[in-house]
C-alpha atoms as a printed R data frame, in Angstrom:
    type eleno elety resid chain resno       x      y       z
1   ATOM     1    CA   MET     A     1  -0.005  0.009  -0.001
2   ATOM     2    CA   LYS     A     2   1.300  3.457  -0.886
3   ATOM     3    CA   GLU     A     3   1.958  6.019   1.763
4   ATOM     4    CA   ALA     A     4  -0.330  9.060   1.605
5   ATOM     5    CA   THR     A     5   2.629 11.280   0.766
6   ATOM     6    CA   GLU     A     6   3.590  9.084  -2.216
7   ATOM     7    CA   SER     A     7   0.143  9.244  -3.816
8   ATOM     8    CA   ALA     A     8  -0.197 12.973  -3.090
9   ATOM     9    CA   ALA     A     9   3.248 13.742  -4.533
10  ATOM    10    CA   ALA     A    10   2.323 12.084  -7.828
11  ATOM    11    CA   ASP     A    11  -0.649 14.473  -8.026
12  ATOM    12    CA   LEU     A    12   1.404 17.622  -7.614
13  ATOM    13    CA   VAL     A    13   2.849 19.277 -10.708
14  ATOM    14    CA   THR     A    14   5.174 22.230 -11.160
15  ATOM    15    CA   PRO     A    15   3.947 25.473 -12.680
16  ATOM    16    CA   GLU     A    16   6.088 24.697 -15.746
17  ATOM    17    CA   LEU     A    17   4.480 21.323 -16.370
18  ATOM    18    CA   PHE     A    18   0.988 22.662 -15.693
19  ATOM    19    CA   ALA     A    19   1.606 25.659 -17.977
20  ATOM    20    CA   SER     A    20   2.644 23.460 -20.886
21  ATOM    21    CA   SER     A    21  -0.459 21.327 -20.457
22  ATOM    22    CA   ILE     A    22  -2.898 24.281 -20.595
23  ATOM    23    CA   GLY     A    23  -1.052 26.456 -23.089
24  ATOM    24    CA   LYS     A    24   0.052 29.219 -20.761
25  ATOM    25    CA   THR     A    25   3.436 30.477 -19.671
26  ATOM    26    CA   PRO     A    26   4.873 29.474 -16.298
27  ATOM    27    CA   ALA     A    27   4.715 33.155 -15.295
28  ATOM    28    CA   ALA     A    28   0.987 33.230 -16.107
29  ATOM    29    CA   VAL     A    29   0.420 30.092 -14.036
30  ATOM    30    CA   ARG     A    30   2.316 31.598 -11.105
31  ATOM    31    CA   ARG     A    31   0.123 34.705 -11.339
32  ATOM    32    CA   MET     A    32  -2.968 32.531 -11.396
33  ATOM    33    CA   ALA     A    33  -1.708 30.761  -8.254
34  ATOM    34    CA   GLN     A    34  -1.012 34.073  -6.518
35  ATOM    35    CA   GLU     A    35  -4.499 35.303  -7.403
36  ATOM    36    CA   GLY     A    36  -6.099 32.165  -5.921
37  ATOM    37    CA   LYS     A    37  -7.276 30.840  -9.309
38  ATOM    38    CA   LEU     A    38  -5.609 27.441  -8.954
39  ATOM    39    CA   PRO     A    39  -5.616 24.637  -6.398
40  ATOM    40    CA   VAL     A    40  -2.081 24.891  -5.056
41  ATOM    41    CA   VAL     A    41   0.124 23.516  -2.330
42  ATOM    42    CA   ARG     A    42   2.974 25.684  -1.112
43  ATOM    43    CA   MET     A    43   6.028 23.952   0.270
44  ATOM    44    CA   ARG     A    44   8.317 25.998   2.426
45  ATOM    45    CA   ASP     A    45  11.579 25.178   4.065
46  ATOM    46    CA   PRO     A    46  10.806 24.790   7.806
47  ATOM    47    CA   ALA     A    47  14.124 26.509   8.529
48  ATOM    48    CA   LYS     A    48  12.922 29.523   6.513
49  ATOM    49    CA   PRO     A    49   9.207 29.892   7.281
50  ATOM    50    CA   GLU     A    50   9.149 33.404   5.808
51  ATOM    51    CA   GLY     A    51  10.664 32.218   2.520
52  ATOM    52    CA   ARG     A    52   8.671 31.963  -0.694
53  ATOM    53    CA   GLY     A    53   8.990 28.211  -1.043
54  ATOM    54    CA   GLU     A    54   7.817 26.169  -3.975
55  ATOM    55    CA   VAL     A    55   4.357 26.112  -5.569
56  ATOM    56    CA   TYR     A    56   2.749 22.953  -6.914
57  ATOM    57    CA   ILE     A    57  -0.623 22.652  -8.623
58  ATOM    58    CA   VAL     A    58  -2.936 19.856  -7.430
59  ATOM    59    CA   LEU     A    59  -3.736 18.314 -10.779
60  ATOM    60    CA   SER     A    60  -6.540 16.033  -9.604
61  ATOM    61    CA   GLU     A    61  -8.472 19.021  -8.218
62  ATOM    62    CA   TRP     A    62  -8.055 20.948 -11.481
63  ATOM    63    CA   ASN     A    63  -9.157 17.920 -13.540
64  ATOM    64    CA   SER     A    64 -12.070 17.168 -11.220
65  ATOM    65    CA   TYR     A    65 -13.415 20.687 -11.542
66  ATOM    66    CA   ALA     A    66 -12.959 20.619 -15.326
67  ATOM    67    CA   GLN     A    67 -15.077 17.439 -15.415
68  ATOM    68    CA   HIS     A    68 -17.691 19.144 -13.233
69  ATOM    69    CA   LEU     A    69 -17.850 22.077 -15.678
70  ATOM    70    CA   VAL     A    70 -18.414 19.717 -18.595
71  ATOM    71    CA   ARG     A    71 -21.213 17.887 -16.746
72  ATOM    72    CA   ALA     A    72 -22.844 21.177 -15.712
73  ATOM    73    CA   ALA     A    73 -22.608 22.774 -19.169
74  ATOM    74    CA   GLY     A    74 -25.807 23.368 -21.079
75  ATOM    75    CA   ALA     A    75 -26.872 21.686 -24.300
76  ATOM    76    CA   GLU     A    76 -25.505 24.579 -26.402
77  ATOM    77    CA   TRP     A    77 -22.002 23.931 -25.056
78  ATOM    78    CA   HIS     A    78 -22.247 20.239 -25.927
79  ATOM    79    CA   ALA     A    79 -23.393 21.050 -29.496
80  ATOM    80    CA   TRP     A    80 -19.787 20.988 -30.712
81  ATOM    81    CA   LYS     A    81 -19.994 17.196 -30.509
82  ATOM    82    CA   ASP     A    82 -22.709 17.166 -33.171
83  ATOM    83    CA   ARG     A    83 -20.223 18.573 -35.691
84  ATOM    84    CA   LEU     A    84 -17.695 15.733 -35.273
85  ATOM    85    CA   SER     A    85 -17.475 12.768 -37.575
86  ATOM    86    CA   THR     A    86 -15.198  9.774 -37.912
87  ATOM    87    CA   ASP     A    87 -16.462  9.136 -41.437
88  ATOM    88    CA   GLN     A    88 -13.514 10.204 -43.586
89  ATOM    89    CA   SER     A    89 -15.498  9.785 -46.793
90  ATOM    90    CA   GLN     A    90 -17.375 12.999 -45.961
91  ATOM    91    CA   TRP     A    91 -14.191 15.066 -45.521
92  ATOM    92    CA   ASN     A    92 -12.823 16.996 -48.479
93  ATOM    93    CA   PRO     A    93  -9.289 18.256 -47.624
94  ATOM    94    CA   ALA     A    94  -9.296 20.550 -50.692
95  ATOM    95    CA   LYS     A    95 -12.310 22.420 -49.367
96  ATOM    96    CA   GLY     A    96 -11.285 22.155 -45.715
97  ATOM    97    CA   LYS     A    97 -14.774 20.978 -44.780
98  ATOM    98    CA   ALA     A    98 -17.233 18.150 -45.167
99  ATOM    99    CA   ASP     A    99 -18.607 17.607 -48.687
100 ATOM   100    CA   ASP     A   100 -22.194 18.159 -47.542
101 ATOM   101    CA   GLU     A   101 -21.507 21.644 -46.140
């Protein structure tokens, strides 16, 4: 059985890794964390309690809320799914759209 700290550590990501996954800069992610817009854990050196420490984003919390937003979205938001097709015979690369459009 994993220790609680082992499973929690796997869930924490650096601002750099999180930024690359959402298409923002690390500086933008740090600003978001400072503004309270992200679920973060701050790790400080116990010998320097006034120090800035390191910031990690709790990825499971971010992903969980993203899933909640999708479930709570109205039908108009989900309409994008109606425009998807796996039928390649309908796609005309020369036109950049489906043949029936």
